[in-house]
mmCIF file of N, CA and C in Angstrom:
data_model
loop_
_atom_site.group_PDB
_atom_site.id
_atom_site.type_symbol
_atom_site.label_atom_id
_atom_site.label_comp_id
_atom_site.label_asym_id
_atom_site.label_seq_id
_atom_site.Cartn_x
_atom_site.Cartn_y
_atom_site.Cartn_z
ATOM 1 N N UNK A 276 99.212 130.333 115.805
ATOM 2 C CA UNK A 276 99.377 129.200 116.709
ATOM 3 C C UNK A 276 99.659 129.711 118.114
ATOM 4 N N UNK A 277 100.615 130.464 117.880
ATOM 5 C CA UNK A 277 100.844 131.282 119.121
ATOM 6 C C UNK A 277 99.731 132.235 120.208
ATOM 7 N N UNK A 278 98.618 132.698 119.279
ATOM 8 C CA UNK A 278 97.564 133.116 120.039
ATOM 9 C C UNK A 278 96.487 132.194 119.874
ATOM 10 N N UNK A 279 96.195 130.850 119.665
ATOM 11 C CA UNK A 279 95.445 129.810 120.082
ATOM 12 C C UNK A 279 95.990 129.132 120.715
ATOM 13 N N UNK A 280 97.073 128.392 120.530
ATOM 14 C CA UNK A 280 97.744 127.480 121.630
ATOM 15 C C UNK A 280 98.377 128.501 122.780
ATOM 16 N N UNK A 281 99.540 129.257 122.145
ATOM 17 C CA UNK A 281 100.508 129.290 123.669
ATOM 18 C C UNK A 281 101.502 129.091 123.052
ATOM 19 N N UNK A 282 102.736 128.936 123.775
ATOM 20 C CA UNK A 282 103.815 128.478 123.802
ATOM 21 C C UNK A 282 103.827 127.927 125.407
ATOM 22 N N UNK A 283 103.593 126.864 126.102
ATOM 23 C CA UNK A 283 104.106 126.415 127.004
ATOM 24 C C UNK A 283 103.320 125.523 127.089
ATOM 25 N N UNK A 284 102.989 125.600 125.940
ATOM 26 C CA UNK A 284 102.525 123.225 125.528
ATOM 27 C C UNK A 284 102.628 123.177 124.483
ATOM 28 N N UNK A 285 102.503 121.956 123.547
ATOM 29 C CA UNK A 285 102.860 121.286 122.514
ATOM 30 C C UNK A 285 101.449 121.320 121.978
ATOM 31 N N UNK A 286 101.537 122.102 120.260
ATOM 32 C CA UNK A 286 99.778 121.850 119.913
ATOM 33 C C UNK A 286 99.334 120.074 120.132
ATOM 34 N N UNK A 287 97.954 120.246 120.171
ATOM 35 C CA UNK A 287 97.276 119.034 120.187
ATOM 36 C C UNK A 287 96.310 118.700 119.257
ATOM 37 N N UNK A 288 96.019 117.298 118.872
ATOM 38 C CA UNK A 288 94.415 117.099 117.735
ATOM 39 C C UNK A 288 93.337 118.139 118.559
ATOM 40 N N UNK A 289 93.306 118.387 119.849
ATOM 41 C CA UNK A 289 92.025 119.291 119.928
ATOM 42 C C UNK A 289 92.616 120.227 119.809
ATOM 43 N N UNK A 290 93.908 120.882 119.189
ATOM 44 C CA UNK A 290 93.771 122.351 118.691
ATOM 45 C C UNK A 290 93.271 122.649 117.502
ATOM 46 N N UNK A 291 93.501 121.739 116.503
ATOM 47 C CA UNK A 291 93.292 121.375 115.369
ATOM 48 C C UNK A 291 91.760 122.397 114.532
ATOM 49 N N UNK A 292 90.808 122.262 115.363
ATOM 50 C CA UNK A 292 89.596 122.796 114.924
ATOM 51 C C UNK A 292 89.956 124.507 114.964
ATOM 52 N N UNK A 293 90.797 125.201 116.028
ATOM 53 C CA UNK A 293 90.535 126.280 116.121
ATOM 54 C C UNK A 293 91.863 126.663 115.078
ATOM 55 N N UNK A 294 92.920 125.960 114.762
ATOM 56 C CA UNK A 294 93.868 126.766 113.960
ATOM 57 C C UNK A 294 93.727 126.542 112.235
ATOM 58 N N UNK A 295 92.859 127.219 111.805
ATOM 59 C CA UNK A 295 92.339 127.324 110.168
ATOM 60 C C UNK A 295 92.929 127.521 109.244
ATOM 61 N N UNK A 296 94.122 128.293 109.618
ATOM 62 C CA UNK A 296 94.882 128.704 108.407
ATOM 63 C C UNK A 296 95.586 128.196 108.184
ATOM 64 N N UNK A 297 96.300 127.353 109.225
ATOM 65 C CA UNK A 297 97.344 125.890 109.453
ATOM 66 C C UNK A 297 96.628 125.112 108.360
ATOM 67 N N UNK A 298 95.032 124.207 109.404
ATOM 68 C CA UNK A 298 94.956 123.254 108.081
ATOM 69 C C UNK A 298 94.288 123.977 106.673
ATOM 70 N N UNK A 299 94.437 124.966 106.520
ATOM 71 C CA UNK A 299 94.381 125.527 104.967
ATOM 72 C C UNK A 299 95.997 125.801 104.286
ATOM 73 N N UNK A 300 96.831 125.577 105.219
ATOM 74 C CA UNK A 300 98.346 125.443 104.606
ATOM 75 C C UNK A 300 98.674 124.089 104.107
ATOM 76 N N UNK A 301 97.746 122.910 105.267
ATOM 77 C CA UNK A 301 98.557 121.428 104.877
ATOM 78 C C UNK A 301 97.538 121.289 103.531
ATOM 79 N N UNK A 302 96.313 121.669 103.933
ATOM 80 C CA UNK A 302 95.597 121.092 102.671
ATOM 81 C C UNK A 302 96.260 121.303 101.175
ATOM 82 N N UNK A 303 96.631 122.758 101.166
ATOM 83 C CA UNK A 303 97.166 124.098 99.785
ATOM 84 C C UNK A 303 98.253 122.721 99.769
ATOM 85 N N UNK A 304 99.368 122.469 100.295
ATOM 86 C CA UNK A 304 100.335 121.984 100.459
ATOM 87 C C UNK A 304 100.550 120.272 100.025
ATOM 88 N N UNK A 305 99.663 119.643 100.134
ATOM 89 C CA UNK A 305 98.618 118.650 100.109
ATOM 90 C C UNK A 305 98.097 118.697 98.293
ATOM 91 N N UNK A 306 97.918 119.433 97.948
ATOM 92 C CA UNK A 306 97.274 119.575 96.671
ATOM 93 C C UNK A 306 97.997 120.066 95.631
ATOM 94 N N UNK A 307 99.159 120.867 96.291
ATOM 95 C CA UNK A 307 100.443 121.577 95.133
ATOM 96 C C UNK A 307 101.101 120.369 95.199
ATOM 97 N N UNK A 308 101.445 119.255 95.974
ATOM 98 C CA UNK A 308 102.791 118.241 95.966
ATOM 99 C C UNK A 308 102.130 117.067 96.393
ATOM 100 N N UNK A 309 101.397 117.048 95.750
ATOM 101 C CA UNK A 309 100.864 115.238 95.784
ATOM 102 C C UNK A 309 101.938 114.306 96.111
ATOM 103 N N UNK A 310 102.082 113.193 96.969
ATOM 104 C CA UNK A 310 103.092 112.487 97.056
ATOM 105 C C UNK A 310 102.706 111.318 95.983
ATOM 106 N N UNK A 311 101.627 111.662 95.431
ATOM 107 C CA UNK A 311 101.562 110.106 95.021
ATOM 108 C C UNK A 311 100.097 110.829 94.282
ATOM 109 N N UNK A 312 101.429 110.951 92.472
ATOM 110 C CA UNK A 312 100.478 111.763 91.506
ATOM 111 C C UNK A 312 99.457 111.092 90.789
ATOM 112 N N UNK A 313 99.506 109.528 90.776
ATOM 113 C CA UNK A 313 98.673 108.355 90.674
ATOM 114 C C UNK A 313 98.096 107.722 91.493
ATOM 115 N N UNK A 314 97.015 107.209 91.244
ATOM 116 C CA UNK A 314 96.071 106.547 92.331
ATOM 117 C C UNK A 314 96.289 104.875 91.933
ATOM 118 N N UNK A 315 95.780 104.304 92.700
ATOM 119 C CA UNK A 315 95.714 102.984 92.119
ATOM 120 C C UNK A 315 94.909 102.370 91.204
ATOM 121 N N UNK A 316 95.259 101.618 90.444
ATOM 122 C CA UNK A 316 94.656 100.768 88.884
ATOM 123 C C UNK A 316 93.561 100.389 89.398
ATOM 124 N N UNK A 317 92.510 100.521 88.837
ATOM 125 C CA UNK A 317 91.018 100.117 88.633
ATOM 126 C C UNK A 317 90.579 99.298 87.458
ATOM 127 N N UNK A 318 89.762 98.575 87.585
ATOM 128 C CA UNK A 318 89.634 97.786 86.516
ATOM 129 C C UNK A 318 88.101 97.921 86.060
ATOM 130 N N UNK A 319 87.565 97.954 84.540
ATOM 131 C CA UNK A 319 85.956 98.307 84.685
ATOM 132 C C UNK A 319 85.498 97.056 84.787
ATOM 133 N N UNK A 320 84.553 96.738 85.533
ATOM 134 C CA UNK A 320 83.729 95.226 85.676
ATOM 135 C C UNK A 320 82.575 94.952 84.650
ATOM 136 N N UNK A 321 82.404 95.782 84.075
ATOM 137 C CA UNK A 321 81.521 96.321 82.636
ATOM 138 C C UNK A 321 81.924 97.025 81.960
ATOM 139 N N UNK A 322 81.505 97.120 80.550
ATOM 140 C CA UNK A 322 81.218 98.125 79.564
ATOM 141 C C UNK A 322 80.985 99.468 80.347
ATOM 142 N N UNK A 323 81.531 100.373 80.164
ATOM 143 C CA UNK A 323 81.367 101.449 80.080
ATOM 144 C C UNK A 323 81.226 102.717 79.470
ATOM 145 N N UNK A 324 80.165 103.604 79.432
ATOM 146 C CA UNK A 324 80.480 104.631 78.435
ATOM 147 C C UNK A 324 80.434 106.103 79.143
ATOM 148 N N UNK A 325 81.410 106.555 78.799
ATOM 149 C CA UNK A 325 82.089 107.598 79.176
ATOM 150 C C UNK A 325 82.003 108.915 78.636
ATOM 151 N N UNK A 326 81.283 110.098 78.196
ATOM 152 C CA UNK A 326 81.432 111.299 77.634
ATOM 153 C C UNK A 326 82.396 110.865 76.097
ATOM 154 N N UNK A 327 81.684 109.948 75.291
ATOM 155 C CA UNK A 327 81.559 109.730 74.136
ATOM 156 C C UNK A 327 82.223 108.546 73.726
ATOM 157 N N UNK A 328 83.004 107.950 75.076
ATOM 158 C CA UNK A 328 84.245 107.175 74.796
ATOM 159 C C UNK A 328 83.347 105.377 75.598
ATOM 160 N N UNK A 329 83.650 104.362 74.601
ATOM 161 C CA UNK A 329 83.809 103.184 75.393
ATOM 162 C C UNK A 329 84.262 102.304 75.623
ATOM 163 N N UNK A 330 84.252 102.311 77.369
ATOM 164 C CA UNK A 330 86.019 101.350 77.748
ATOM 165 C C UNK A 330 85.051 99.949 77.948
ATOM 166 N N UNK A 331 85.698 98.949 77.429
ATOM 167 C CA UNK A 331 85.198 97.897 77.491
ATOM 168 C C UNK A 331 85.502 97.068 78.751
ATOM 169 N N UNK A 332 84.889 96.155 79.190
ATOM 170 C CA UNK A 332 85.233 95.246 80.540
ATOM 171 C C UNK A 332 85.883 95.009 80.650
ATOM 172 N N UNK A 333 86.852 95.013 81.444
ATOM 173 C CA UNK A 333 88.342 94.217 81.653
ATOM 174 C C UNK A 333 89.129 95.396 81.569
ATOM 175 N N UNK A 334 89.077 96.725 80.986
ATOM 176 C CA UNK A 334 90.021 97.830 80.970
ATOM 177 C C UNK A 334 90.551 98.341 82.315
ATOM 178 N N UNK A 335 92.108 98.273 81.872
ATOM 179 C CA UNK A 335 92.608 99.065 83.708
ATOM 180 C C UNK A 335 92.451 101.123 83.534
ATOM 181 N N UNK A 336 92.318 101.487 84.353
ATOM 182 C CA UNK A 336 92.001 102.359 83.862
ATOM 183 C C UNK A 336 93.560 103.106 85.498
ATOM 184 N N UNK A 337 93.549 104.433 85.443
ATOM 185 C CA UNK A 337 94.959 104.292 86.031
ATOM 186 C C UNK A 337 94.584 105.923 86.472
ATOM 187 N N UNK A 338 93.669 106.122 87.521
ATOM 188 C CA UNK A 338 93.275 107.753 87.949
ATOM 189 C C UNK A 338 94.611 108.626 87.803
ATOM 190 N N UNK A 339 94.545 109.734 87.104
ATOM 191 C CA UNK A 339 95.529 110.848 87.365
ATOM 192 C C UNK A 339 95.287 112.006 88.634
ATOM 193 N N UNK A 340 95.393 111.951 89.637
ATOM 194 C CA UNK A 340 95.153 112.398 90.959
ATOM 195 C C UNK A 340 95.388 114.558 90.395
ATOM 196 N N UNK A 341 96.651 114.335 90.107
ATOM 197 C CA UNK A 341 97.279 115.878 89.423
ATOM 198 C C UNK A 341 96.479 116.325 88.795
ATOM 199 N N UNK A 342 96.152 115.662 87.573
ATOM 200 C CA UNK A 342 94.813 116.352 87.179
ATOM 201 C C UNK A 342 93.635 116.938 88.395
ATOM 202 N N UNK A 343 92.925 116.333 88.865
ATOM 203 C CA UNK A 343 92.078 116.867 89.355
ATOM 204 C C UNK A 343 92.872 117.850 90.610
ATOM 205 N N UNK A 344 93.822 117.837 90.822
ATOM 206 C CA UNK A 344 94.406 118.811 91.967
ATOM 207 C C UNK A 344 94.476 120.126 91.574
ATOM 208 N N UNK A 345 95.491 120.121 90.281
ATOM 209 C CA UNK A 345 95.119 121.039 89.688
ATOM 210 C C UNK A 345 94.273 121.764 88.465
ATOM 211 N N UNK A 346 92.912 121.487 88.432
ATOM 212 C CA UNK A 346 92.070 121.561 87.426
ATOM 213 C C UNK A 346 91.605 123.061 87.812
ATOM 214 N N UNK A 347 92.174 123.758 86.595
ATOM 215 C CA UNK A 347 91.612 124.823 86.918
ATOM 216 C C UNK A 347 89.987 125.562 86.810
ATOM 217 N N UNK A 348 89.025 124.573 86.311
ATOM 218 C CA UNK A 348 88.051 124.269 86.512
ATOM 219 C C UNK A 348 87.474 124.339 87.934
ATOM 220 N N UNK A 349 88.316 123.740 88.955
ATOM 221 C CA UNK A 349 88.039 124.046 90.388
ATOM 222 C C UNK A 349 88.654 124.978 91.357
ATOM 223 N N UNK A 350 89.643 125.024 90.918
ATOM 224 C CA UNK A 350 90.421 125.562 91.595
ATOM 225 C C UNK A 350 91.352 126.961 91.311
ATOM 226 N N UNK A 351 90.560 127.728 89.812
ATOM 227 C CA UNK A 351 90.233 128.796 89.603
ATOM 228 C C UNK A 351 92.048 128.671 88.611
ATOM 229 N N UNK A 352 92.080 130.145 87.836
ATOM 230 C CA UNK A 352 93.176 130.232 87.066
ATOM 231 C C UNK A 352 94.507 130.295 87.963
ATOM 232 N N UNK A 353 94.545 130.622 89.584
ATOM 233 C CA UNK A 353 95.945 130.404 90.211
ATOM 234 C C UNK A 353 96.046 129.166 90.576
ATOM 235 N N UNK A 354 95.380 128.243 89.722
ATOM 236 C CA UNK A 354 95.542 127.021 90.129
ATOM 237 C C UNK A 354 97.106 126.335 90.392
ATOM 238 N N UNK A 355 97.642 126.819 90.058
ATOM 239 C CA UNK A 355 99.322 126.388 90.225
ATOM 240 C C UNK A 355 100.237 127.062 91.235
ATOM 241 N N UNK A 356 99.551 127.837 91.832
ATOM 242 C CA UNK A 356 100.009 129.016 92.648
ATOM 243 C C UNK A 356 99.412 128.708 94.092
ATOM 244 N N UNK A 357 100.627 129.052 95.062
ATOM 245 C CA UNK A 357 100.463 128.312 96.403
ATOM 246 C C UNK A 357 99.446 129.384 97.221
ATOM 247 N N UNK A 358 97.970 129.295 97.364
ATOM 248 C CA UNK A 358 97.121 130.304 97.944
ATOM 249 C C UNK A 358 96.033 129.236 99.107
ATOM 250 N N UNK A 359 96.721 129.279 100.411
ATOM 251 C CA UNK A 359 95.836 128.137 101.207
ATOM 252 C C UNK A 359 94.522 129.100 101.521
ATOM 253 N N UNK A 360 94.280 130.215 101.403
ATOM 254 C CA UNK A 360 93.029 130.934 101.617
ATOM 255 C C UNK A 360 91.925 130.747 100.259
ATOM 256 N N UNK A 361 92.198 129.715 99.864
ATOM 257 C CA UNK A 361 91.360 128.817 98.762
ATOM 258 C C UNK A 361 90.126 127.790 99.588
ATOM 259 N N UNK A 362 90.751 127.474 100.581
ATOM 260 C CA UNK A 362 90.369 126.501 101.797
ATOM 261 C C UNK A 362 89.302 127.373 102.638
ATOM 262 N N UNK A 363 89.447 128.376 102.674
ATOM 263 C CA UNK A 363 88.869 129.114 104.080
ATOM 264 C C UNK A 363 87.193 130.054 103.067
ATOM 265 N N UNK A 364 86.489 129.727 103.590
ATOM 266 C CA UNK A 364 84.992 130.470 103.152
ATOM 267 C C UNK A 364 85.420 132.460 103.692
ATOM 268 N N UNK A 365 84.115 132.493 103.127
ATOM 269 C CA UNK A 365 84.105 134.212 103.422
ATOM 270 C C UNK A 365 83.842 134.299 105.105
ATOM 271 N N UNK A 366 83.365 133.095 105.633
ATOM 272 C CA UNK A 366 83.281 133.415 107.352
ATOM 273 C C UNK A 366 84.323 132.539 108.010
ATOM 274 N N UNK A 367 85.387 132.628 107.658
ATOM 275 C CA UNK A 367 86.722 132.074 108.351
ATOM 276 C C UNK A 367 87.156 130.487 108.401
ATOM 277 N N UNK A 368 86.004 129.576 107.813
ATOM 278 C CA UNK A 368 85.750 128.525 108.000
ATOM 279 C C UNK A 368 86.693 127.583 107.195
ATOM 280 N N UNK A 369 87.330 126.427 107.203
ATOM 281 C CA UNK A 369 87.737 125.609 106.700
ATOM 282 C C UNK A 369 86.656 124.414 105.751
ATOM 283 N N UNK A 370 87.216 124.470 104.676
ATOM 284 C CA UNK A 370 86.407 124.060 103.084
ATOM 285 C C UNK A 370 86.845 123.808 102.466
ATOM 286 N N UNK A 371 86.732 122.385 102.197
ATOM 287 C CA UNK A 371 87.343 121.522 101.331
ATOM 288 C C UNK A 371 86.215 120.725 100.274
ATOM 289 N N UNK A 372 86.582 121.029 99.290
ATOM 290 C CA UNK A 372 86.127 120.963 98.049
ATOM 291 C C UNK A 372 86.335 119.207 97.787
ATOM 292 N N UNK A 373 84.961 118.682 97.420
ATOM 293 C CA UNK A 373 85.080 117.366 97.153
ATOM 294 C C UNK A 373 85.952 116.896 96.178
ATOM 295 N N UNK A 374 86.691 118.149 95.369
ATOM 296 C CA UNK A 374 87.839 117.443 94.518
ATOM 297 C C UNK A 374 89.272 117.512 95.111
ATOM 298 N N UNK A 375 89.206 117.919 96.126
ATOM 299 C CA UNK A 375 90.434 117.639 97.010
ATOM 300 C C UNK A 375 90.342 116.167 97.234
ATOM 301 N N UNK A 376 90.875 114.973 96.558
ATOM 302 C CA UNK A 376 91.335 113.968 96.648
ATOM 303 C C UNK A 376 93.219 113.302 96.568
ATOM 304 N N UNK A 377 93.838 114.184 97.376
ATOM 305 C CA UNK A 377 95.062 113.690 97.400
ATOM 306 C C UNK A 377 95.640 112.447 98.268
ATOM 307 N N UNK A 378 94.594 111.876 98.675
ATOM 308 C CA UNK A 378 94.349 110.153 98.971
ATOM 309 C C UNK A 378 93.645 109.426 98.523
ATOM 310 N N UNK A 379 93.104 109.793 97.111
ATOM 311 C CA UNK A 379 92.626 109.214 95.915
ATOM 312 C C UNK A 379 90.972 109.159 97.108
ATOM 313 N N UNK A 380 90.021 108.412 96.630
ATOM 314 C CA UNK A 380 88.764 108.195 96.802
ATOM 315 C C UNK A 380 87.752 106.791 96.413
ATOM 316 N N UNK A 381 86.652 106.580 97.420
ATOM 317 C CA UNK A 381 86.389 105.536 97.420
ATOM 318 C C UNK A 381 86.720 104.308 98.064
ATOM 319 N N UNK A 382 86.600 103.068 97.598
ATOM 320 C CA UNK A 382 87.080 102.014 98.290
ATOM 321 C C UNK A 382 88.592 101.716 98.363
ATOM 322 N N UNK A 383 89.288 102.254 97.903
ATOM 323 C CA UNK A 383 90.860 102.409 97.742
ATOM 324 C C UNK A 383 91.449 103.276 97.870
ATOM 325 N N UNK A 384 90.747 104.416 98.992
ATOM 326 C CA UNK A 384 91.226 105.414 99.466
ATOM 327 C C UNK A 384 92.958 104.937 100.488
ATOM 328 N N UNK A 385 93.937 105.897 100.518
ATOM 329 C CA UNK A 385 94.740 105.592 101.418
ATOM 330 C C UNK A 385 94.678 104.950 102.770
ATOM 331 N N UNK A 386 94.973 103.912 103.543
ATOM 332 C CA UNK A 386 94.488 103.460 104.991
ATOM 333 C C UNK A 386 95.232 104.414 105.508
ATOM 334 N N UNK A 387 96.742 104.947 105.301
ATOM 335 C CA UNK A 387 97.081 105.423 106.100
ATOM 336 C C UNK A 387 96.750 107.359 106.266
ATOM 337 N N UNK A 388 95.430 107.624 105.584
ATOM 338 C CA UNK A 388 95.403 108.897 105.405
ATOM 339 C C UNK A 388 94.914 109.600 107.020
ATOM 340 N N UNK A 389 94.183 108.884 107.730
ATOM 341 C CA UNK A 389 94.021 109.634 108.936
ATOM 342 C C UNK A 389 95.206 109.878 109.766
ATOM 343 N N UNK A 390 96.103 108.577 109.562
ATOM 344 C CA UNK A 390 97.346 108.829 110.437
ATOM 345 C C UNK A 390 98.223 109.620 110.047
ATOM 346 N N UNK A 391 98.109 110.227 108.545
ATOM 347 C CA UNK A 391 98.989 111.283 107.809
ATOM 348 C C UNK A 391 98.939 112.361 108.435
ATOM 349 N N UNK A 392 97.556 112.538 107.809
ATOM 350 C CA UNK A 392 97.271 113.966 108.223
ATOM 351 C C UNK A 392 97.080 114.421 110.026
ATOM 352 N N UNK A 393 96.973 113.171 110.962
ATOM 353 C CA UNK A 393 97.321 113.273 111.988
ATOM 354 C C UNK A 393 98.721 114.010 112.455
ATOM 355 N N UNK A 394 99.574 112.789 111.993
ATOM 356 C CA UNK A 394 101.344 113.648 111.671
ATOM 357 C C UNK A 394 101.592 114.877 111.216
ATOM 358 N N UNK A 395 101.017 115.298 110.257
ATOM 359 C CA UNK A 395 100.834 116.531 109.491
ATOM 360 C C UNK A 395 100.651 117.571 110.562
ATOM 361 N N UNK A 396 99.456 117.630 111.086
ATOM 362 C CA UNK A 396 98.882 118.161 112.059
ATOM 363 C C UNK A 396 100.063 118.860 112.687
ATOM 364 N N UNK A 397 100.141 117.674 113.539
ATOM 365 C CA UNK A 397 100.929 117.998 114.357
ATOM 366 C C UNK A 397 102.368 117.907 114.474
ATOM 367 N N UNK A 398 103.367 117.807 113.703
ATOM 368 C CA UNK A 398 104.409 117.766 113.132
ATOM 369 C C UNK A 398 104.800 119.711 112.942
ATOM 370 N N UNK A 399 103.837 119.935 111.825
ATOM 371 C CA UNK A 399 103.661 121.543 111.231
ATOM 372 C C UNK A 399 103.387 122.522 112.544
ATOM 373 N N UNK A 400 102.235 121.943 113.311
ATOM 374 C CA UNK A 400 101.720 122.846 114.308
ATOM 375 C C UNK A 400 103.091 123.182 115.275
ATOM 376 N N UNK A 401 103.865 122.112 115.515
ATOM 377 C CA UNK A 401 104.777 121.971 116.316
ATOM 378 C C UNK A 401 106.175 123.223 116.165
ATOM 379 N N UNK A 402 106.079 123.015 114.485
ATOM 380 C CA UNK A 402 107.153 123.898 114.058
ATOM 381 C C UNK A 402 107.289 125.270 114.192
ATOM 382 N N UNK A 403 106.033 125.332 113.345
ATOM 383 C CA UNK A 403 105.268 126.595 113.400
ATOM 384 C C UNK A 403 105.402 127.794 114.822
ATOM 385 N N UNK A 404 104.748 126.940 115.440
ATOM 386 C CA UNK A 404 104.597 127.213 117.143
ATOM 387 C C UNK A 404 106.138 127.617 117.655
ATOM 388 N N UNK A 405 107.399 126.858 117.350
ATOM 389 C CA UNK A 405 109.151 127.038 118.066
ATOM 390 C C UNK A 405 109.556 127.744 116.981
ATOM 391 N N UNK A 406 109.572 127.867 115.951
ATOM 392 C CA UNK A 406 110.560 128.378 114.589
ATOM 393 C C UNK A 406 110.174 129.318 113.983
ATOM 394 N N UNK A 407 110.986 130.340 113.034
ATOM 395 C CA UNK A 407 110.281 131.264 112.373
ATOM 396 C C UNK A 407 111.316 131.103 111.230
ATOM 397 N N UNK A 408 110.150 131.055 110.179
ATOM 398 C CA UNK A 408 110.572 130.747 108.575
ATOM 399 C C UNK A 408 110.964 132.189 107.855
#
């Protein structure tokens, strides 16, 4: 942070693109501590059949978010283990995996997820930047 921003301003959303390893910390961070390990109740509007299983119309069905956060299917056997360079490609880049849903997905995605991770942003960048952990 210190050699992209400075210290004699406050990070900003346009620092955001150049500090990678930051948002590969909120994301890692984001995905180990879900605030909210359930998504909201869905209901099927049809019959459905499912990988052998069928939920009939009217079933609530109740997403487990944790599951897919930590599926080690995606997110490899340290799946439980705090590694934000999970996020970052072999050319430095920030990459997020379409099963990163820790504001659930779809039409009932969080409203307040841009303004989160806005805060996030810059909340962390802020710290980061004055404090040493």
């Amino acid at each position: 942070i210190k050699d992209k921003v400075g210290t004699d301003r406050t990070p900003t959303m346009q620092d955001k693109c150049q500090l990678t390893y930051l948002n590969a910390v909120i994301h890692e961070t984001q995905r180990m501590a879900s605030i909210v390990p359930l998504s909201v109740t869905h209901m099927c509007s049809e019959e459905v059949a499912l990988k052998g299983y069928t939920l009939p119309k009217g079933t609530f069905l109740l997403p487990n978010l944790d599951s897919v956060l930590h599926d080690k299917s995606t997110w490899g056997d340290d799946a439980m283990s705090f590694r934000p360079e999970r996020f970052i490609d072999d050319n430095g880049k920030l990459v997020i995996p379409e099963q990163f849903i820790p504001f659930s997905i779809g039409r009932r995605v969080c409203l307040g997820e841009a303004l989160a991770k806005m805060e996030l942003f810059l909340f962390l960048s802020s710290m980061f930047q004055r404090f040493q952990f």
